[in-house]
């Protein structure tokens, strides 16, 4: 699971308590996001690392077909969630030139791909009291997804149950139990703070287990890559000869990251689960 931990981390979104920002009335005024490549909107463009996605075919279905640094063909689940909450533009990557002035009234994105090789349940939550002391009142944390269902996991470890590596999924579920326990404890320790754990394990697992039910045709490999060997997102690049023509049919865009179409379904689930958080 250590290899996959470099790719997936919980996403933590902090929502402020007012509901008026520079864009007018939104359900929350600003979103501050921490996490890894699943929510990175381009911070890795500005640091020395091999883990970047600021080149085609990444972003081919994004606005102006721009490869912004998102590890996706289009929008991330957090982008779609922000739109549903009333935002007409997205909070900038904190390291980008756009992270200044009025743009920061939307919030900021601190996510960075491959940042979490030493992340534990404790380190994820130890900063929450500090943020609460600065005014954070609504915090949403995603669970780990079914890591054993990622195309990279299938290639590296083999698979069986429902086309996934069951032992890795079990590890993710055990981790998620600890996250839920930690969130409950924080809610008791910090009166006035709302902490909601968003389950992304089940909705993504359901897409992999029965892709046709949701309009997908492929859930075992990514749209972008070699089309055969799925080991790392680095295989998705301008020279990838196996890249599909229609990403809407694929649950995964590359070997580890969901497609925009899958992100839409994940975002729909996040909104439903987060009603208590934003109400």
Short mmCIF file of N, CA and C in Angstrom, two decimals, residues 124-262:
data_model
loop_
_atom_site.label_atom_id
_atom_site.label_comp_id
_atom_site.label_asym_id
_atom_site.label_seq_id
_atom_site.Cartn_x
_atom_site.Cartn_y
_atom_site.Cartn_z
N UNK A 124 -2.76 14.04 9.89
CA UNK A 124 -3.85 14.65 9.13
C UNK A 124 -4.70 15.54 10.03
N UNK A 125 -4.95 15.08 11.25
CA UNK A 125 -5.87 15.79 12.13
C UNK A 125 -5.20 16.67 13.17
N UNK A 126 -3.89 16.60 13.32
CA UNK A 126 -3.28 17.38 14.38
C UNK A 126 -3.37 18.89 14.13
N UNK A 127 -3.55 19.28 12.87
CA UNK A 127 -3.65 20.71 12.58
C UNK A 127 -5.05 21.26 12.69
N UNK A 128 -6.06 20.40 12.88
CA UNK A 128 -7.44 20.87 12.92
C UNK A 128 -7.70 21.84 14.07
N UNK A 129 -7.26 21.54 15.30
CA UNK A 129 -7.48 22.52 16.38
C UNK A 129 -6.87 23.88 16.08
N UNK A 130 -5.72 23.88 15.44
CA UNK A 130 -5.08 25.15 15.08
C UNK A 130 -5.93 25.93 14.09
N UNK A 131 -6.47 25.21 13.09
CA UNK A 131 -7.32 25.89 12.11
C UNK A 131 -8.62 26.37 12.74
N UNK A 132 -9.13 25.59 13.68
CA UNK A 132 -10.36 26.00 14.36
C UNK A 132 -10.13 27.28 15.16
N UNK A 133 -8.95 27.40 15.75
CA UNK A 133 -8.63 28.60 16.53
C UNK A 133 -8.53 29.83 15.64
N UNK A 134 -8.32 29.61 14.33
CA UNK A 134 -8.22 30.73 13.40
C UNK A 134 -9.54 31.04 12.71
N UNK A 135 -10.58 30.29 13.08
CA UNK A 135 -11.90 30.61 12.54
C UNK A 135 -12.55 29.52 11.70
N UNK A 136 -11.84 28.44 11.42
CA UNK A 136 -12.44 27.35 10.64
C UNK A 136 -13.56 26.70 11.45
N UNK A 137 -14.72 26.54 10.85
CA UNK A 137 -15.86 25.96 11.55
C UNK A 137 -16.44 24.76 10.82
N UNK A 138 -16.12 24.59 9.56
CA UNK A 138 -16.68 23.49 8.79
C UNK A 138 -15.55 22.80 8.04
N UNK A 139 -15.31 21.57 8.36
CA UNK A 139 -14.20 20.84 7.75
C UNK A 139 -14.70 19.52 7.19
N UNK A 140 -14.46 19.31 5.91
CA UNK A 140 -14.82 18.05 5.28
C UNK A 140 -13.57 17.27 4.94
N UNK A 141 -13.57 15.99 5.26
CA UNK A 141 -12.42 15.13 5.01
C UNK A 141 -12.88 13.93 4.20
N UNK A 142 -12.22 13.65 3.11
CA UNK A 142 -12.59 12.46 2.34
C UNK A 142 -11.92 11.23 2.90
N UNK A 143 -12.60 10.12 2.78
CA UNK A 143 -12.01 8.84 3.14
C UNK A 143 -11.01 8.45 2.06
N UNK A 144 -10.28 7.38 2.31
CA UNK A 144 -9.48 6.81 1.23
C UNK A 144 -10.42 6.11 0.25
N UNK A 145 -10.08 6.11 -1.02
CA UNK A 145 -10.88 5.39 -2.02
C UNK A 145 -10.52 3.91 -1.99
N UNK A 146 -11.15 3.10 -2.82
CA UNK A 146 -10.77 1.69 -2.91
C UNK A 146 -9.44 1.56 -3.66
N UNK A 147 -8.35 1.71 -2.93
CA UNK A 147 -7.02 1.72 -3.56
C UNK A 147 -6.74 0.46 -4.36
N UNK A 148 -7.33 -0.65 -3.93
CA UNK A 148 -7.10 -1.90 -4.63
C UNK A 148 -7.78 -1.99 -5.98
N UNK A 149 -8.62 -1.00 -6.30
CA UNK A 149 -9.32 -1.00 -7.58
C UNK A 149 -8.64 -0.11 -8.62
N UNK A 150 -7.61 0.61 -8.22
CA UNK A 150 -6.91 1.47 -9.17
C UNK A 150 -6.21 0.61 -10.22
N UNK A 151 -6.21 1.03 -11.47
CA UNK A 151 -5.52 0.26 -12.51
C UNK A 151 -4.07 -0.05 -12.16
N UNK A 152 -3.39 0.88 -11.50
CA UNK A 152 -2.00 0.65 -11.11
C UNK A 152 -1.90 -0.50 -10.12
N UNK A 153 -2.82 -0.56 -9.18
CA UNK A 153 -2.81 -1.63 -8.18
C UNK A 153 -3.05 -2.99 -8.83
N UNK A 154 -3.96 -3.03 -9.78
CA UNK A 154 -4.25 -4.28 -10.48
C UNK A 154 -3.01 -4.80 -11.21
N UNK A 155 -2.27 -3.89 -11.82
CA UNK A 155 -1.07 -4.28 -12.56
C UNK A 155 0.03 -4.75 -11.63
N UNK A 156 0.25 -4.01 -10.55
CA UNK A 156 1.37 -4.28 -9.66
C UNK A 156 1.14 -5.49 -8.77
N UNK A 157 -0.09 -5.64 -8.24
CA UNK A 157 -0.35 -6.65 -7.23
C UNK A 157 -1.22 -7.81 -7.69
N UNK A 158 -1.80 -7.74 -8.88
CA UNK A 158 -2.74 -8.76 -9.30
C UNK A 158 -4.10 -8.45 -8.69
N UNK A 159 -5.12 -9.22 -9.05
CA UNK A 159 -6.45 -8.89 -8.55
C UNK A 159 -7.32 -10.13 -8.54
N UNK A 160 -8.44 -10.03 -7.80
CA UNK A 160 -9.46 -11.07 -7.88
C UNK A 160 -10.82 -10.44 -7.63
N UNK A 161 -11.31 -10.39 -6.39
CA UNK A 161 -12.67 -9.97 -6.07
C UNK A 161 -13.06 -8.68 -6.77
N UNK A 162 -14.08 -8.78 -7.63
CA UNK A 162 -14.62 -7.62 -8.37
C UNK A 162 -13.54 -6.88 -9.15
N UNK A 163 -12.50 -7.60 -9.58
CA UNK A 163 -11.45 -6.97 -10.35
C UNK A 163 -10.53 -6.08 -9.55
N UNK A 164 -10.54 -6.21 -8.23
CA UNK A 164 -9.73 -5.36 -7.36
C UNK A 164 -8.79 -6.21 -6.50
N UNK A 165 -7.84 -5.56 -5.88
CA UNK A 165 -6.94 -6.23 -4.94
C UNK A 165 -7.57 -6.10 -3.56
N UNK A 166 -8.18 -7.16 -3.08
CA UNK A 166 -9.02 -7.08 -1.88
C UNK A 166 -8.22 -6.70 -0.64
N UNK A 167 -6.98 -7.19 -0.52
CA UNK A 167 -6.22 -6.91 0.70
C UNK A 167 -5.89 -5.41 0.81
N UNK A 168 -5.69 -4.76 -0.32
CA UNK A 168 -5.41 -3.33 -0.29
C UNK A 168 -6.68 -2.55 0.04
N UNK A 169 -7.79 -3.00 -0.49
CA UNK A 169 -9.06 -2.36 -0.15
C UNK A 169 -9.37 -2.51 1.34
N UNK A 170 -9.02 -3.67 1.90
CA UNK A 170 -9.23 -3.89 3.33
C UNK A 170 -8.40 -2.92 4.15
N UNK A 171 -7.16 -2.71 3.74
CA UNK A 171 -6.30 -1.74 4.43
C UNK A 171 -6.91 -0.34 4.39
N UNK A 172 -7.43 0.03 3.23
CA UNK A 172 -8.05 1.36 3.09
C UNK A 172 -9.26 1.49 4.00
N UNK A 173 -10.06 0.43 4.09
CA UNK A 173 -11.24 0.47 4.94
C UNK A 173 -10.87 0.58 6.41
N UNK A 174 -9.81 -0.10 6.82
CA UNK A 174 -9.35 0.00 8.21
C UNK A 174 -8.88 1.41 8.52
N UNK A 175 -8.18 2.01 7.56
CA UNK A 175 -7.73 3.40 7.73
C UNK A 175 -8.93 4.33 7.85
N UNK A 176 -9.94 4.08 7.03
CA UNK A 176 -11.13 4.93 7.05
C UNK A 176 -11.87 4.86 8.38
N UNK A 177 -11.85 3.69 9.02
CA UNK A 177 -12.48 3.57 10.34
C UNK A 177 -11.78 4.48 11.34
N UNK A 178 -10.46 4.55 11.24
CA UNK A 178 -9.70 5.40 12.16
C UNK A 178 -9.98 6.88 11.89
N UNK A 179 -10.15 7.21 10.62
CA UNK A 179 -10.48 8.59 10.27
C UNK A 179 -11.83 8.99 10.86
N UNK A 180 -12.81 8.11 10.74
CA UNK A 180 -14.13 8.40 11.30
C UNK A 180 -14.07 8.55 12.81
N UNK A 181 -13.28 7.71 13.45
CA UNK A 181 -13.12 7.79 14.90
C UNK A 181 -12.47 9.11 15.30
N UNK A 182 -11.43 9.50 14.56
CA UNK A 182 -10.74 10.76 14.86
C UNK A 182 -11.66 11.95 14.66
N UNK A 183 -12.49 11.90 13.62
CA UNK A 183 -13.42 13.00 13.36
C UNK A 183 -14.44 13.13 14.49
N UNK A 184 -14.92 12.00 14.98
CA UNK A 184 -15.88 12.02 16.09
C UNK A 184 -15.25 12.63 17.34
N UNK A 185 -14.01 12.26 17.62
CA UNK A 185 -13.31 12.80 18.78
C UNK A 185 -13.11 14.31 18.66
N UNK A 186 -12.77 14.77 17.47
CA UNK A 186 -12.57 16.20 17.27
C UNK A 186 -13.86 16.98 17.49
N UNK A 187 -14.96 16.41 17.03
CA UNK A 187 -16.25 17.06 17.21
C UNK A 187 -16.59 17.26 18.67
N UNK A 188 -16.16 16.31 19.51
CA UNK A 188 -16.42 16.41 20.94
C UNK A 188 -15.47 17.39 21.62
N UNK A 189 -14.23 17.44 21.11
CA UNK A 189 -13.21 18.28 21.73
C UNK A 189 -13.37 19.76 21.38
N UNK A 190 -13.94 20.02 20.21
CA UNK A 190 -14.02 21.40 19.72
C UNK A 190 -15.47 21.79 19.46
N UNK A 191 -16.17 22.26 20.47
CA UNK A 191 -17.57 22.67 20.30
C UNK A 191 -17.70 23.76 19.23
N UNK A 192 -18.72 23.65 18.42
CA UNK A 192 -18.93 24.63 17.36
C UNK A 192 -18.27 24.27 16.05
N UNK A 193 -17.46 23.22 16.07
CA UNK A 193 -16.77 22.78 14.85
C UNK A 193 -17.53 21.61 14.23
N UNK A 194 -17.81 21.71 12.94
CA UNK A 194 -18.44 20.61 12.20
C UNK A 194 -17.37 19.89 11.40
N UNK A 195 -17.24 18.59 11.62
CA UNK A 195 -16.31 17.77 10.85
C UNK A 195 -17.10 16.63 10.22
N UNK A 196 -17.07 16.56 8.91
CA UNK A 196 -17.78 15.51 8.18
C UNK A 196 -16.78 14.70 7.37
N UNK A 197 -16.85 13.39 7.48
CA UNK A 197 -16.01 12.51 6.68
C UNK A 197 -16.82 12.07 5.46
N UNK A 198 -16.34 12.44 4.29
CA UNK A 198 -17.01 12.07 3.05
C UNK A 198 -16.53 10.71 2.58
N UNK A 199 -17.45 9.81 2.39
CA UNK A 199 -17.10 8.47 1.92
C UNK A 199 -16.94 8.48 0.40
N UNK A 200 -15.72 8.32 -0.07
CA UNK A 200 -15.50 8.17 -1.52
C UNK A 200 -15.19 6.73 -1.87
N UNK A 201 -15.02 5.89 -0.83
CA UNK A 201 -14.73 4.48 -1.07
C UNK A 201 -15.88 3.81 -1.81
N UNK A 202 -17.07 3.90 -1.25
CA UNK A 202 -18.21 3.19 -1.84
C UNK A 202 -18.60 3.70 -3.23
N UNK A 203 -18.75 5.02 -3.44
CA UNK A 203 -19.15 5.45 -4.78
C UNK A 203 -18.15 5.08 -5.87
N UNK A 204 -16.84 5.14 -5.56
CA UNK A 204 -15.87 4.76 -6.58
C UNK A 204 -15.83 3.25 -6.76
N UNK A 205 -15.97 2.52 -5.65
CA UNK A 205 -16.01 1.06 -5.75
C UNK A 205 -17.20 0.62 -6.60
N UNK A 206 -18.34 1.25 -6.41
CA UNK A 206 -19.53 0.90 -7.18
C UNK A 206 -19.31 1.13 -8.68
N UNK A 207 -18.59 2.19 -9.02
CA UNK A 207 -18.30 2.47 -10.43
C UNK A 207 -17.44 1.36 -11.04
N UNK A 208 -16.48 0.88 -10.26
CA UNK A 208 -15.59 -0.17 -10.75
C UNK A 208 -16.31 -1.51 -10.82
N UNK A 209 -17.12 -1.80 -9.81
CA UNK A 209 -17.81 -3.08 -9.75
C UNK A 209 -18.89 -3.22 -10.82
N UNK A 210 -19.55 -2.11 -11.16
CA UNK A 210 -20.62 -2.16 -12.16
C UNK A 210 -20.58 -0.89 -13.01
N UNK A 211 -19.58 -0.75 -13.86
CA UNK A 211 -19.42 0.48 -14.64
C UNK A 211 -20.59 0.76 -15.57
N UNK A 212 -21.18 -0.27 -16.16
CA UNK A 212 -22.26 -0.06 -17.13
C UNK A 212 -23.48 0.59 -16.50
N UNK A 213 -23.70 0.35 -15.22
CA UNK A 213 -24.84 0.93 -14.52
C UNK A 213 -24.79 2.45 -14.56
N UNK A 214 -23.58 3.00 -14.62
CA UNK A 214 -23.41 4.45 -14.62
C UNK A 214 -22.94 4.99 -15.96
N UNK A 215 -23.06 4.17 -17.01
CA UNK A 215 -22.76 4.65 -18.36
C UNK A 215 -21.31 4.51 -18.79
N UNK A 216 -20.50 3.78 -18.02
CA UNK A 216 -19.11 3.57 -18.39
C UNK A 216 -18.93 2.21 -19.06
N UNK A 217 -17.89 2.10 -19.85
CA UNK A 217 -17.60 0.82 -20.50
C UNK A 217 -16.28 0.22 -20.03
N UNK A 218 -15.44 1.02 -19.37
CA UNK A 218 -14.12 0.53 -18.97
C UNK A 218 -13.76 1.02 -17.57
N UNK A 219 -13.44 0.08 -16.68
CA UNK A 219 -13.06 0.44 -15.31
C UNK A 219 -11.78 -0.25 -14.86
N UNK A 220 -11.13 -0.98 -15.77
CA UNK A 220 -9.94 -1.72 -15.38
C UNK A 220 -8.64 -1.05 -15.81
N UNK A 221 -8.74 -0.06 -16.69
CA UNK A 221 -7.55 0.65 -17.14
C UNK A 221 -7.91 2.11 -17.41
N UNK A 222 -6.88 2.95 -17.41
CA UNK A 222 -7.11 4.36 -17.64
C UNK A 222 -7.25 4.69 -19.11
N UNK A 223 -7.90 5.81 -19.39
CA UNK A 223 -8.03 6.28 -20.77
C UNK A 223 -6.67 6.66 -21.33
N UNK A 224 -5.85 7.32 -20.50
CA UNK A 224 -4.55 7.80 -20.96
C UNK A 224 -3.44 6.90 -20.45
N UNK A 225 -2.65 6.36 -21.35
CA UNK A 225 -1.56 5.47 -20.99
C UNK A 225 -1.19 4.60 -22.17
N UNK A 226 -0.60 3.47 -21.85
CA UNK A 226 -0.17 2.57 -22.92
C UNK A 226 -1.33 1.73 -23.44
N UNK A 227 -2.40 1.65 -22.63
CA UNK A 227 -3.52 0.80 -23.03
C UNK A 227 -3.34 -0.63 -22.59
N UNK A 228 -2.16 -0.95 -22.06
CA UNK A 228 -1.88 -2.32 -21.62
C UNK A 228 -1.31 -2.35 -20.21
N UNK A 229 -0.17 -1.72 -20.02
CA UNK A 229 0.50 -1.73 -18.73
C UNK A 229 0.11 -0.48 -17.95
N UNK A 230 -0.48 -0.65 -16.79
CA UNK A 230 -0.93 0.48 -15.98
C UNK A 230 -0.13 0.50 -14.68
N UNK A 231 0.88 1.33 -14.58
CA UNK A 231 1.69 1.36 -13.37
C UNK A 231 1.83 2.74 -12.74
N UNK A 232 1.86 3.77 -13.53
CA UNK A 232 2.08 5.11 -12.99
C UNK A 232 1.48 6.16 -13.91
N UNK A 233 1.10 7.29 -13.33
CA UNK A 233 0.54 8.38 -14.14
C UNK A 233 1.57 8.95 -15.09
N UNK A 234 2.86 8.65 -14.86
CA UNK A 234 3.91 9.15 -15.75
C UNK A 234 3.77 8.58 -17.16
N UNK A 235 3.06 7.45 -17.27
CA UNK A 235 2.85 6.85 -18.59
C UNK A 235 1.79 7.60 -19.39
N UNK A 236 1.14 8.56 -18.76
CA UNK A 236 0.21 9.43 -19.48
C UNK A 236 0.96 10.69 -19.86
N UNK A 237 1.28 10.82 -21.11
CA UNK A 237 2.08 11.95 -21.59
C UNK A 237 1.77 12.19 -23.07
N UNK A 238 2.34 13.24 -23.67
CA UNK A 238 2.02 13.54 -25.07
C UNK A 238 2.32 12.41 -26.05
N UNK A 239 3.18 11.47 -25.66
CA UNK A 239 3.54 10.37 -26.55
C UNK A 239 2.80 9.08 -26.25
N UNK A 240 1.84 9.12 -25.34
CA UNK A 240 1.09 7.92 -24.98
C UNK A 240 0.26 7.44 -26.17
N UNK A 241 0.61 6.30 -26.71
CA UNK A 241 -0.05 5.82 -27.92
C UNK A 241 -1.36 5.09 -27.64
N UNK A 242 -1.62 4.78 -26.36
CA UNK A 242 -2.83 4.03 -26.05
C UNK A 242 -3.97 4.87 -25.55
N UNK A 243 -3.85 6.20 -25.63
CA UNK A 243 -4.87 7.09 -25.07
C UNK A 243 -6.18 6.97 -25.84
N UNK A 244 -7.28 6.85 -25.10
CA UNK A 244 -8.59 6.65 -25.71
C UNK A 244 -9.11 7.96 -26.31
N UNK A 245 -10.10 7.84 -27.16
CA UNK A 245 -10.67 9.02 -27.81
C UNK A 245 -11.83 9.62 -27.02
N UNK A 246 -12.47 8.82 -26.17
CA UNK A 246 -13.63 9.29 -25.43
C UNK A 246 -13.50 8.94 -23.95
N UNK A 247 -13.03 9.90 -23.15
CA UNK A 247 -12.78 9.64 -21.74
C UNK A 247 -14.05 9.45 -20.93
N UNK A 248 -15.20 9.85 -21.47
CA UNK A 248 -16.45 9.71 -20.72
C UNK A 248 -16.83 8.25 -20.52
N UNK A 249 -16.23 7.36 -21.29
CA UNK A 249 -16.52 5.94 -21.15
C UNK A 249 -15.63 5.26 -20.11
N UNK A 250 -14.65 6.00 -19.60
CA UNK A 250 -13.67 5.44 -18.68
C UNK A 250 -13.86 5.96 -17.26
N UNK A 251 -13.81 5.06 -16.29
CA UNK A 251 -13.86 5.47 -14.89
C UNK A 251 -12.57 6.20 -14.51
N UNK A 252 -11.45 5.71 -15.06
CA UNK A 252 -10.15 6.31 -14.73
C UNK A 252 -9.56 7.02 -15.94
N UNK A 253 -8.97 8.19 -15.68
CA UNK A 253 -8.30 8.92 -16.74
C UNK A 253 -6.92 8.35 -16.99
N UNK A 254 -6.13 8.16 -15.92
CA UNK A 254 -4.84 7.50 -16.06
C UNK A 254 -4.83 6.31 -15.11
N UNK A 255 -3.67 5.83 -14.73
CA UNK A 255 -3.61 4.60 -13.96
C UNK A 255 -4.05 4.75 -12.51
N UNK A 256 -4.25 5.98 -12.04
CA UNK A 256 -4.63 6.17 -10.64
C UNK A 256 -5.71 7.22 -10.41
N UNK A 257 -5.98 8.07 -11.38
CA UNK A 257 -6.89 9.19 -11.15
C UNK A 257 -8.20 9.04 -11.93
N UNK A 258 -9.33 9.36 -11.29
CA UNK A 258 -10.62 9.26 -11.98
C UNK A 258 -10.73 10.25 -13.14
N UNK A 259 -11.56 9.90 -14.10
CA UNK A 259 -11.85 10.80 -15.21
C UNK A 259 -12.81 11.89 -14.75
N UNK A 260 -13.00 12.90 -15.57
CA UNK A 260 -13.96 13.94 -15.22
C UNK A 260 -15.36 13.35 -15.06
N UNK A 261 -15.71 12.39 -15.90
CA UNK A 261 -17.03 11.78 -15.81
C UNK A 261 -17.22 11.07 -14.47
N UNK A 262 -16.19 10.38 -14.01
CA UNK A 262 -16.26 9.72 -12.71
C UNK A 262 -16.26 10.76 -11.59
#
